[in-house]
XYZ file of C-alpha atoms in Angstrom:
700
model
C 43.146 -7.277 35.035
C 43.654 -5.287 31.827
C 45.433 -6.730 28.797
C 48.536 -4.469 29.108
C 48.835 -5.047 32.856
C 48.579 -8.792 32.302
C 51.300 -8.715 29.633
C 53.547 -6.555 31.791
C 53.215 -8.830 34.820
C 53.795 -11.909 32.668
C 56.874 -10.525 30.994
C 58.252 -9.104 34.240
C 57.953 -12.450 36.036
C 59.553 -14.285 33.134
C 62.443 -11.864 32.809
C 63.143 -11.792 36.533
C 63.417 -15.581 36.723
C 65.596 -15.765 33.626
C 67.811 -12.922 34.671
C 68.387 -14.479 38.097
C 69.757 -17.513 36.224
C 71.842 -15.507 33.801
C 73.195 -12.892 36.168
C 73.274 -14.153 39.764
C 75.784 -11.478 40.797
C 73.292 -8.758 39.922
C 70.344 -10.346 41.754
C 70.384 -7.684 44.432
C 69.807 -5.037 41.790
C 66.207 -6.165 41.276
C 63.210 -5.299 43.435
C 59.476 -5.823 43.139
C 58.712 -2.355 41.796
C 61.883 -0.360 41.205
C 63.722 -0.010 37.922
C 67.322 -1.277 37.697
C 69.919 1.336 38.451
C 72.339 0.504 35.724
C 74.972 2.881 37.062
C 75.397 0.702 40.194
C 76.363 -2.368 38.190
C 80.085 -2.884 38.599
C 81.638 -5.647 36.575
C 84.743 -5.906 34.524
C 84.335 -9.372 33.067
C 83.133 -9.814 29.501
C 80.387 -12.333 30.523
C 78.912 -9.945 33.047
C 78.839 -7.164 30.450
C 77.019 -9.508 28.032
C 74.591 -10.548 30.764
C 73.743 -6.939 31.559
C 73.411 -6.179 27.849
C 71.082 -9.176 27.442
C 68.995 -8.044 30.374
C 68.728 -4.574 28.904
C 67.630 -6.050 25.577
C 65.015 -8.201 27.312
C 63.813 -5.182 29.256
C 63.528 -3.162 26.072
C 61.640 -6.052 24.491
C 59.222 -6.210 27.438
C 58.560 -2.476 27.175
C 58.147 -2.698 23.396
C 55.694 -5.573 23.719
C 53.502 -3.365 25.864
C 53.412 -0.761 23.112
C 52.843 -3.023 20.134
C 49.284 -3.058 18.829
C 49.102 -6.352 16.927
C 50.466 -9.874 17.283
C 52.501 -9.416 14.109
C 54.170 -6.307 15.532
C 55.024 -8.214 18.696
C 56.508 -11.109 16.703
C 58.666 -8.730 14.698
C 60.015 -7.082 17.881
C 60.846 -10.475 19.409
C 62.589 -11.521 16.193
C 64.718 -8.342 16.118
C 65.774 -8.988 19.714
C 66.699 -12.594 18.851
C 68.948 -11.636 15.902
C 70.482 -8.911 18.079
C 71.372 -11.528 20.721
C 73.004 -13.700 18.060
C 74.814 -10.862 16.312
C 73.326 -11.864 12.981
C 70.884 -10.303 10.534
C 68.558 -13.156 9.768
C 65.654 -14.637 11.662
C 62.216 -16.117 10.977
C 59.122 -17.273 12.891
C 57.010 -20.021 11.347
C 53.551 -21.239 12.441
C 52.100 -24.629 11.696
C 49.046 -24.483 9.410
C 46.912 -27.567 10.067
C 44.783 -26.990 6.989
C 47.810 -27.251 4.690
C 49.872 -29.500 7.000
C 52.863 -27.183 6.578
C 54.816 -24.427 8.283
C 54.108 -20.872 7.116
C 56.255 -17.786 7.635
C 54.548 -15.297 9.949
C 57.450 -12.886 10.581
C 60.967 -12.495 9.230
C 63.978 -10.197 9.619
C 66.690 -9.781 6.980
C 65.284 -12.385 4.568
C 64.560 -11.305 1.027
C 61.266 -12.292 -0.597
C 62.731 -15.257 -2.462
C 64.215 -16.584 0.781
C 60.824 -16.326 2.509
C 59.168 -18.118 -0.396
C 61.645 -20.987 -0.012
C 60.535 -21.492 3.591
C 56.821 -21.301 2.836
C 54.948 -24.591 3.044
C 57.847 -26.466 4.720
C 56.475 -29.828 5.815
C 57.077 -31.181 9.343
C 60.341 -33.178 9.306
C 61.832 -31.221 6.383
C 64.932 -29.084 6.940
C 65.970 -27.553 10.228
C 62.595 -25.863 10.852
C 60.564 -28.941 10.023
C 62.766 -31.246 12.108
C 62.584 -28.972 15.165
C 58.792 -28.846 14.885
C 58.336 -32.560 14.266
C 60.860 -33.770 16.886
C 59.841 -31.091 19.450
C 63.369 -30.012 20.366
C 66.030 -27.638 19.203
C 67.808 -28.558 15.952
C 71.216 -27.072 15.128
C 72.837 -27.009 11.680
C 76.348 -25.665 12.208
C 77.177 -25.782 8.479
C 74.791 -26.432 5.568
C 77.625 -27.708 3.381
C 78.644 -30.536 5.737
C 75.245 -31.619 7.144
C 73.406 -34.097 4.949
C 70.181 -33.813 6.973
C 69.376 -30.579 5.130
C 70.917 -31.482 1.785
C 67.709 -30.548 -0.069
C 67.957 -26.976 1.279
C 71.643 -26.459 0.311
C 70.804 -24.766 -3.013
C 68.417 -22.441 -1.227
C 70.990 -21.712 1.505
C 73.771 -21.146 -1.030
C 71.525 -18.826 -3.069
C 71.005 -16.600 -0.031
C 74.501 -17.047 1.509
C 73.302 -18.978 4.576
C 75.864 -21.335 6.199
C 74.285 -22.154 9.580
C 70.912 -22.237 11.306
C 69.265 -23.470 14.419
C 65.571 -23.717 15.214
C 63.752 -23.684 18.549
C 60.116 -24.906 18.779
C 57.491 -23.216 20.963
C 54.308 -24.729 22.438
C 50.849 -23.770 23.645
C 49.542 -24.210 27.193
C 48.546 -27.812 26.420
C 52.045 -28.700 25.230
C 51.182 -28.857 21.528
C 53.827 -27.429 19.171
C 52.725 -24.190 17.536
C 55.765 -23.371 15.390
C 59.480 -22.665 15.422
C 61.859 -19.739 15.885
C 64.867 -19.962 13.545
C 68.090 -17.936 13.383
C 70.343 -17.981 10.265
C 74.068 -17.144 9.964
C 76.204 -16.256 6.940
C 79.106 -18.386 8.222
C 79.422 -21.689 10.099
C 78.176 -21.187 13.645
C 77.760 -23.207 16.832
C 75.372 -21.502 19.270
C 76.527 -20.854 22.797
C 74.622 -21.793 25.927
C 73.759 -18.105 26.340
C 72.325 -17.935 22.816
C 70.313 -21.079 23.310
C 68.810 -19.881 26.571
C 67.999 -16.488 25.104
C 66.335 -18.169 22.122
C 64.345 -20.348 24.526
C 63.216 -17.253 26.425
C 62.046 -15.559 23.220
C 60.342 -18.736 21.982
C 58.519 -19.020 25.301
C 57.517 -15.354 25.005
C 56.094 -16.073 21.553
C 54.032 -18.935 22.994
C 52.757 -16.686 25.809
C 51.782 -13.959 23.348
C 49.987 -16.456 21.119
C 48.168 -18.008 24.059
C 47.145 -14.581 25.329
C 45.990 -13.551 21.864
C 44.026 -16.776 21.512
C 42.360 -16.162 24.880
C 41.532 -12.558 24.002
C 40.182 -13.614 20.608
C 37.991 -16.233 22.238
C 36.795 -13.726 24.825
C 35.985 -11.224 22.089
C 34.212 -13.916 20.118
C 32.181 -14.932 23.153
C 31.423 -11.304 23.961
C 30.432 -10.572 20.375
C 28.289 -13.710 20.275
C 26.639 -12.720 23.514
C 26.059 -9.148 22.315
C 24.724 -10.454 19.022
C 22.306 -12.789 20.769
C 21.152 -10.107 23.187
C 20.960 -7.475 20.463
C 18.949 -9.745 18.189
C 16.440 -10.721 20.832
C 12.883 -9.659 20.193
C 12.467 -9.483 23.975
C 13.841 -6.791 26.213
C 16.296 -7.999 28.866
C 17.106 -6.203 32.089
C 19.538 -7.571 34.697
C 19.073 -6.310 38.260
C 21.132 -7.118 41.337
C 19.748 -8.376 44.641
C 18.873 -4.784 45.599
C 16.980 -4.308 42.315
C 19.599 -1.942 40.871
C 19.853 -2.078 37.067
C 23.099 -3.724 35.945
C 22.528 -4.335 32.265
C 19.931 -3.968 29.505
C 19.927 -5.072 25.868
C 19.099 -2.836 22.906
C 15.498 -4.028 22.714
C 15.007 -3.243 26.384
C 16.471 0.240 25.958
C 14.212 0.842 22.958
C 11.112 -0.296 24.836
C 12.100 1.785 27.884
C 12.488 4.855 25.652
C 15.393 6.141 27.746
C 19.149 5.949 27.100
C 20.943 3.274 29.096
C 23.181 5.756 30.929
C 20.029 7.067 32.612
C 19.119 3.525 33.705
C 22.466 1.978 34.665
C 22.981 1.697 38.428
C 19.555 3.120 39.205
C 16.968 1.415 41.383
C 14.353 -0.395 39.339
C 11.637 0.967 41.638
C 12.902 4.533 41.216
C 12.874 4.191 37.439
C 9.481 2.477 37.323
C 7.627 3.311 40.549
C 4.190 2.286 39.215
C 4.564 -1.481 39.701
C 6.372 -1.198 43.060
C 3.239 -1.831 45.126
C 1.298 -3.690 42.471
C 0.986 -7.361 41.623
C 4.061 -6.986 39.397
C 6.187 -5.753 42.294
C 4.978 -8.549 44.547
C 5.867 -11.196 41.956
C 9.297 -9.629 41.362
C 10.065 -9.765 45.083
C 8.765 -13.326 45.285
C 11.133 -14.355 42.482
C 14.045 -12.657 44.251
C 13.351 -14.097 47.692
C 12.132 -17.572 46.785
C 14.404 -17.866 43.719
C 11.542 -19.046 41.495
C 10.579 -17.870 37.984
C 7.355 -15.902 37.492
C 5.329 -14.918 34.413
C 2.577 -12.344 33.900
C 1.105 -9.740 31.531
C 1.068 -6.121 32.579
C -0.478 -2.886 31.316
C 2.070 -0.076 31.491
C 2.310 3.628 30.706
C 5.700 4.740 29.329
C 7.385 8.118 30.056
C 5.684 9.656 27.000
C 2.239 8.757 28.314
C 1.615 6.009 25.778
C -0.231 2.945 27.081
C 1.125 -0.483 26.216
C 0.914 -4.118 27.237
C 3.963 -6.231 28.104
C 4.561 -9.914 28.712
C 6.965 -10.337 31.638
C 9.104 -13.349 32.553
C 11.430 -13.239 35.546
C 14.233 -15.741 36.246
C 16.597 -15.832 39.232
C 20.322 -15.656 38.330
C 23.517 -15.318 40.380
C 23.599 -11.535 39.970
C 19.941 -11.159 41.002
C 17.128 -11.388 38.457
C 16.894 -11.538 34.688
C 13.768 -9.674 33.612
C 12.525 -10.543 30.133
C 9.780 -8.320 28.736
C 8.078 -8.363 25.360
C 5.865 -5.653 23.890
C 2.544 -7.384 23.209
C 0.576 -4.202 22.590
C -0.109 -5.123 18.963
C -1.221 -8.601 20.006
C -3.545 -7.132 22.606
C -4.884 -4.692 20.040
C -5.413 -7.550 17.616
C -7.252 -9.583 20.265
C -9.358 -6.564 21.128
C -9.968 -5.941 17.426
C -11.187 -9.524 17.027
C -13.552 -9.097 19.951
C -14.735 -5.760 18.586
C -15.145 -7.297 15.151
C -17.277 -10.092 16.543
C -19.401 -7.614 18.466
C -19.590 -5.296 15.480
C -20.630 -8.161 13.204
C -23.326 -9.211 15.661
C -24.649 -5.653 15.951
C -24.383 -5.165 12.200
C -26.304 -8.357 11.569
C -28.963 -7.193 13.976
C -29.199 -3.685 12.521
C -28.774 -4.692 8.871
C -30.185 -8.193 9.010
C -32.077 -7.543 5.759
C -28.752 -7.964 3.962
C -27.843 -11.384 5.434
C -29.472 -14.763 4.794
C -28.881 -18.515 4.894
C -30.455 -21.476 3.156
C -29.900 -25.214 3.247
C -28.199 -27.047 0.386
C -31.504 -27.156 -1.529
C -32.168 -23.428 -1.231
C -34.733 -23.584 1.571
C -34.474 -20.450 3.726
C -32.947 -21.147 7.147
C -32.250 -17.615 8.350
C -32.867 -14.131 7.023
C -36.499 -14.447 6.050
C -37.628 -11.916 8.625
C -34.987 -9.452 7.482
C -36.262 -9.790 3.900
C -39.780 -9.041 5.144
C -38.539 -5.994 7.054
C -36.694 -4.676 4.034
C -39.362 -5.312 1.387
C -42.545 -5.335 3.452
C -43.567 -8.642 1.794
C -46.144 -10.584 3.858
C -46.585 -13.776 1.825
C -44.877 -17.179 1.824
C -41.176 -16.527 1.398
C -40.286 -20.029 0.230
C -42.491 -19.647 -2.781
C -42.876 -15.916 -3.195
C -39.722 -14.103 -2.117
C -39.300 -12.974 -5.737
C -42.631 -11.078 -5.615
C -40.719 -8.077 -4.232
C -38.392 -8.078 -7.246
C -39.066 -5.646 -10.072
C -41.319 -7.291 -12.686
C -38.698 -6.793 -15.402
C -36.034 -8.554 -13.265
C -38.219 -11.157 -11.539
C -37.856 -14.098 -13.903
C -34.138 -13.461 -14.380
C -33.641 -13.497 -10.588
C -35.421 -16.852 -10.249
C -33.397 -18.343 -13.104
C -30.142 -17.069 -11.530
C -30.954 -18.676 -8.178
C -31.804 -22.045 -9.737
C -28.620 -21.968 -11.835
C -26.590 -21.147 -8.702
C -27.998 -24.145 -6.810
C -27.029 -26.413 -9.719
C -23.517 -24.967 -10.219
C -22.528 -25.219 -6.521
C -20.179 -22.255 -7.069
C -19.973 -18.717 -5.770
C -22.345 -16.516 -7.705
C -23.798 -13.026 -7.671
C -26.598 -11.188 -9.409
C -27.980 -7.648 -9.336
C -31.681 -6.898 -9.584
C -34.157 -4.257 -8.512
C -36.169 -4.798 -5.331
C -39.126 -2.801 -4.089
C -38.249 -1.443 -0.674
C -40.975 -1.019 1.919
C -40.925 2.767 1.345
C -42.162 2.165 -2.197
C -38.835 2.835 -3.943
C -36.998 0.357 -6.106
C -33.393 -0.226 -5.066
C -30.624 -2.131 -6.804
C -29.461 -5.066 -4.669
C -26.353 -7.071 -5.491
C -26.991 -10.534 -4.080
C -24.005 -12.785 -3.477
C -24.311 -16.487 -2.654
C -21.394 -18.521 -1.261
C -21.560 -22.306 -0.706
C -20.322 -23.766 2.603
C -18.921 -27.177 1.796
C -17.822 -30.057 3.996
C -14.505 -31.907 3.714
C -15.917 -34.047 0.896
C -16.996 -31.044 -1.153
C -20.708 -31.467 -0.449
C -22.671 -28.290 0.182
C -23.866 -27.895 3.762
C -25.424 -24.459 3.457
C -25.634 -21.385 1.278
C -24.619 -18.119 2.945
C -25.696 -14.973 1.197
C -25.655 -11.218 1.493
C -27.506 -8.416 -0.231
C -25.766 -5.089 -0.762
C -27.540 -1.930 -1.824
C -25.620 -0.821 -4.926
C -28.135 1.702 -6.168
C -25.603 4.543 -6.177
C -23.027 2.609 -8.184
C -25.699 1.245 -10.523
C -26.978 4.749 -11.214
C -23.421 5.944 -11.648
C -22.850 3.171 -14.148
C -25.934 4.382 -15.985
C -24.525 7.902 -15.987
C -21.289 6.605 -17.444
C -23.212 4.806 -20.176
C -25.139 7.994 -20.906
C -21.893 9.977 -21.045
C -20.461 7.430 -23.426
C -23.549 7.667 -25.608
C -23.244 11.441 -25.616
C -19.621 11.164 -26.618
C -20.505 8.896 -29.539
C -23.326 11.222 -30.531
C -21.034 14.231 -30.348
C -18.422 12.592 -32.574
C -21.119 11.803 -35.098
C -22.368 15.403 -34.985
C -18.837 16.777 -35.239
C -18.075 14.675 -38.315
C -21.351 15.846 -39.913
C -20.730 19.512 -39.040
C -17.228 19.397 -40.492
C -18.187 17.362 -43.569
C -20.783 19.862 -44.889
C -18.545 22.966 -44.921
C -15.616 20.941 -46.172
C -17.718 19.592 -49.063
C -18.938 23.078 -49.954
C -15.427 24.511 -49.732
C -13.962 21.723 -51.867
C -16.677 22.164 -54.522
C -16.176 25.943 -54.603
C -12.427 25.482 -54.971
C -12.957 23.087 -57.895
C -15.332 25.506 -59.633
C -12.824 28.315 -59.244
C -10.355 26.193 -61.160
C -12.763 25.632 -64.082
C -13.967 29.214 -64.619
C -11.275 31.622 -63.383
C -12.221 34.337 -65.967
C -15.756 34.882 -64.689
C -15.295 37.638 -62.044
C -18.852 37.394 -60.708
C -18.525 33.644 -60.430
C -15.201 34.017 -58.624
C -16.711 36.481 -56.166
C -19.628 34.181 -55.442
C -17.434 31.140 -54.912
C -15.022 33.129 -52.715
C -17.923 34.149 -50.495
C -18.940 30.508 -50.207
C -15.407 29.533 -49.167
C -15.156 32.369 -46.657
C -18.544 31.513 -45.163
C -17.732 27.825 -44.803
C -14.251 28.478 -43.425
C -15.784 30.857 -40.905
C -18.212 28.168 -39.855
C -15.386 25.639 -39.361
C -13.347 28.228 -37.464
C -16.195 28.729 -35.028
C -16.461 24.979 -34.513
C -12.731 24.742 -33.816
C -12.865 27.721 -31.453
C -15.684 26.058 -29.522
C -13.646 22.854 -29.228
C -10.603 24.803 -28.025
C -12.723 26.616 -25.448
C -14.143 23.306 -24.207
C -10.615 21.957 -23.779
C -9.521 25.025 -21.840
C -12.570 24.981 -19.591
C -12.268 21.254 -18.827
C -8.590 21.702 -17.907
C -9.134 24.902 -15.932
C -6.907 26.901 -18.294
C -9.306 29.757 -19.021
C -7.710 33.060 -17.971
C -9.980 36.082 -17.639
C -8.800 39.633 -18.323
C -11.209 41.341 -15.946
C -11.969 45.054 -15.957
C -14.846 47.291 -14.993
C -17.146 47.214 -18.036
C -20.653 48.319 -18.906
C -22.940 45.340 -19.417
C -25.035 47.389 -21.876
C -22.023 47.614 -24.188
C -21.600 43.844 -23.974
C -25.188 43.300 -25.099
C -24.865 45.746 -27.998
C -21.603 44.175 -29.221
C -23.146 40.707 -29.092
C -26.235 41.858 -30.994
C -24.018 43.378 -33.699
C -22.228 40.044 -34.158
C -25.394 37.932 -34.528
C -27.383 40.495 -36.563
C -26.518 38.819 -39.906
C -27.792 35.468 -38.600
C -30.976 37.077 -37.241
C -31.538 39.058 -40.424
C -31.108 35.952 -42.574
C -34.118 34.364 -40.861
C -36.148 37.615 -40.689
C -36.351 37.473 -36.898
C -37.740 40.416 -34.962
C -35.216 41.354 -32.238
C -36.202 43.639 -29.365
C -33.806 45.022 -26.729
C -34.820 46.434 -23.349
C -31.799 47.878 -21.561
C -31.485 50.595 -18.877
C -30.476 54.126 -19.794
C -27.812 54.292 -17.052
C -24.587 52.297 -16.722
C -24.663 48.664 -15.617
C -21.131 48.063 -14.324
C -19.749 44.549 -13.853
C -16.239 43.248 -13.271
C -15.407 40.860 -16.054
C -13.682 39.881 -19.263
C -15.201 41.833 -22.183
C -14.396 39.206 -24.829
C -15.747 36.286 -22.809
C -18.954 38.062 -21.797
C -19.619 39.028 -25.415
C -19.078 35.347 -26.293
C -21.648 34.360 -23.635
C -24.361 36.693 -24.956
C -23.538 35.786 -28.573
C -23.977 32.094 -27.785
C -27.399 32.699 -26.231
C -28.537 34.911 -29.121
C -27.225 32.563 -31.826
C -28.829 29.638 -29.979
C -32.156 31.500 -29.974
C -31.818 32.373 -33.664
C -30.862 28.795 -34.588
C -33.855 27.184 -32.886
C -36.448 29.860 -33.726
C -38.303 29.493 -37.044
C -38.163 32.226 -39.701
C -39.883 35.508 -38.789
C -39.824 34.518 -35.109
C -39.415 36.835 -32.140
C -36.321 37.258 -29.922
C -36.175 39.610 -26.971
C -33.127 40.671 -24.908
C -33.780 42.271 -21.520
C -31.261 43.724 -19.043
C -32.631 44.506 -15.585
C -31.372 45.315 -12.092
C -32.351 43.211 -9.062
C -30.770 44.016 -5.672
C -27.008 43.508 -6.130
C -27.261 41.638 -9.429
C -28.006 42.205 -13.077
C -30.438 39.913 -14.854
C -29.788 39.416 -18.577
C -32.657 37.484 -20.224
C -32.887 36.098 -23.759
C -36.405 34.973 -24.747
C -37.475 33.343 -28.013
C -40.637 31.713 -29.381
C -38.757 28.843 -31.016
C -38.991 25.058 -30.758
C -38.640 25.074 -26.982
C -37.056 22.486 -24.704
C -38.447 19.291 -23.266
C -38.841 20.019 -19.510
C -37.186 16.667 -18.764
C -34.048 17.881 -20.550
C -33.782 21.224 -18.736
C -31.485 19.802 -16.018
C -28.887 18.639 -18.541
C -29.180 21.330 -21.217
C -25.983 23.002 -19.967
C -23.915 19.794 -20.054
C -21.256 19.417 -22.708
C -22.339 17.705 -25.939
C -26.050 17.998 -25.083
C -28.378 19.493 -27.709
C -32.093 20.148 -27.869
C -34.083 17.819 -30.095
C -33.676 18.852 -33.753
C -35.048 17.802 -37.090
C -33.316 15.117 -39.103
C -32.127 17.515 -41.765
C -29.865 19.183 -39.179
C -30.514 22.587 -40.685
C -29.798 24.263 -37.311
C -26.328 22.688 -36.892
C -24.099 23.107 -33.846
C -22.070 20.788 -31.617
C -23.969 21.170 -28.361
C -21.109 23.110 -26.761
C -22.479 26.636 -26.705
C -24.673 26.433 -23.610
C -22.037 24.466 -21.686
C -19.500 27.212 -22.430
C -22.061 29.839 -21.377
C -22.527 28.127 -18.017
C -18.770 27.728 -17.397
C -17.870 31.314 -18.370
C -20.726 32.825 -16.366
C -19.696 30.852 -13.265
C -16.107 32.084 -13.708
C -17.573 35.601 -13.398
C -19.345 34.706 -10.151
C -22.765 34.365 -11.737
C -25.147 31.655 -12.880
C -27.396 30.827 -15.821
C -30.788 29.103 -15.928
C -33.108 27.840 -18.665
C -36.891 27.569 -18.759
C -39.400 26.275 -21.310
C -43.030 25.235 -21.181
C -42.483 22.497 -23.714
C -42.210 21.768 -27.428
C -42.838 24.789 -29.740
C -43.435 27.045 -26.712
C -40.148 28.893 -26.843
C -37.269 29.143 -24.375
C -36.000 31.614 -21.789
C -32.379 31.860 -20.688
C -31.442 34.074 -17.743
C -27.921 35.128 -16.723
C -27.321 36.553 -13.260
C -24.114 38.596 -12.762
C -23.016 40.476 -9.638
C -22.883 44.260 -9.763
C -19.473 45.909 -9.506
C -18.702 47.113 -5.959
C -16.061 49.622 -4.899
C -13.742 47.075 -3.279
C -13.793 44.987 -6.427
C -12.982 48.058 -8.528
C -10.033 48.953 -6.314
C -8.558 45.473 -6.711
């Protein structure tokens, strides 16, 4: 039965019984379902008119109570009806607050705020309201001024012009007093029997409303608690009736099912999930339903999306049918499978890479892993005494000392040394030893592993080399900047001491210009390195003649070549050699190669520049008969900060950036550069390969 229908039936029954007492002459006007036809009521007496008026008021109250949304609204409507019955303006409903052991105003009509405050926290037994509540019967005060029982409330009554009051208590279903209904008058008043009975009716209605509200609140609380419990369950729950139709499912169940509940509600379980119908799962479900016994199992299941999962199922008989609890255990199954796979993988890994695993007793005597060491190193001797024979001679004694120190320390330890592999190559092995101790801290065994860390060890060496190069470069840079700065500073000082000597001024100015030019080139090289390393080099490419590039570069380095009396020869084709590139950058490339050749070629040496055509490429070669390059250094000659070996007087200068810039700029043009030398004092050859310009490239 719905809440409104319940209230209507309750109020209708109450009003019918009361009205039959109040208006017996009108009893025939009532029926089980028809409204009262007020036009058929014929009465001329004043009492009958009042009785009909009262009934109308009660009927209006019943209708209003159906429309009210909250308990407070209902209390206010009852209170307005009460004061209307008594032809007064003042009424109040007070509830007993157990926590404060006092009556508290819950609804009032006609009372100003100060009047309500005077009634707040009235103790049981105090005043009319407190007496009615404490003594559990109606209390009437016909006149405040003549009744000493409420003497303490006379000032309050006089302040608000109250002369009379009577209070009616109301009770819950167990007979415990809940509060009182009080009506106030502005003149002495003795309530009539009609007024008392009407007040009783309204007080009873208040009790019914409170009891109904308490029941609904408890039902909501129970429902919310149930929903909270079901919603918070990690397990899915599905309730099916005796025909296996789905009645209910919690949020977890809906989420696991991956279908909205409206698609599941009322549907046959076997229609929704036909797979287990004829399986072991279906048989156990039917057994639980027929025999009314719980069952438990694990089941592999494919959901509507095709995903495979594992579920733990528990089925319990209930009055409605069955409660099916199911938990997604896919992750657990995956974890169990992963553990099994891990164990198998470890076993296979140990078998395939057994050379990296070993065990010894507490004293270091090999228990397991000796054969794997033989397979890895090819050593055939006594392992207990000679395992270290496979270690590199430079690391051998250190390895033995490490192992003895580890046995003494009883702590986890590791050490890296070189070991000769059976293929004749030395490899870096990082050996790690871990003690297995008993409950008393005594070592039972040593468990060890050997990991090939050759790649990381070599990389570490490369990092050290790079760091050394960086330090070397900084030293070179400081030297290269210090010399021109010293010369420039000295020239500037001399200019200040002899400003009248024009020839001297000209000479010193040339020195300053030359040294500033040298520093500018150093700075430009550093800027170019920064741009290249950050990928910020932008090329302004056009179709250009490579012969022009060579000629422009030769013009720029001619003073340097002439200063050392070098003989420069050029061999270039008579026809155009078109490439697609940046004129400035390509000139810089050729200038760097020519200046590098001039720098490292002794006075009166020979330098040759050749431009040739080979298939779809141009080959630009710069050959000198200078100091040459160590063949071992050829592979790194184009790295940044790398220079060929030079004399200690550093007369050739440079930062070791030129060739690295050449390589980077040539590669940006789609080409490559190589170096070749037969050794010290046998000269060097640098070759640049650039692609020829094709029509499609020109069009773009």
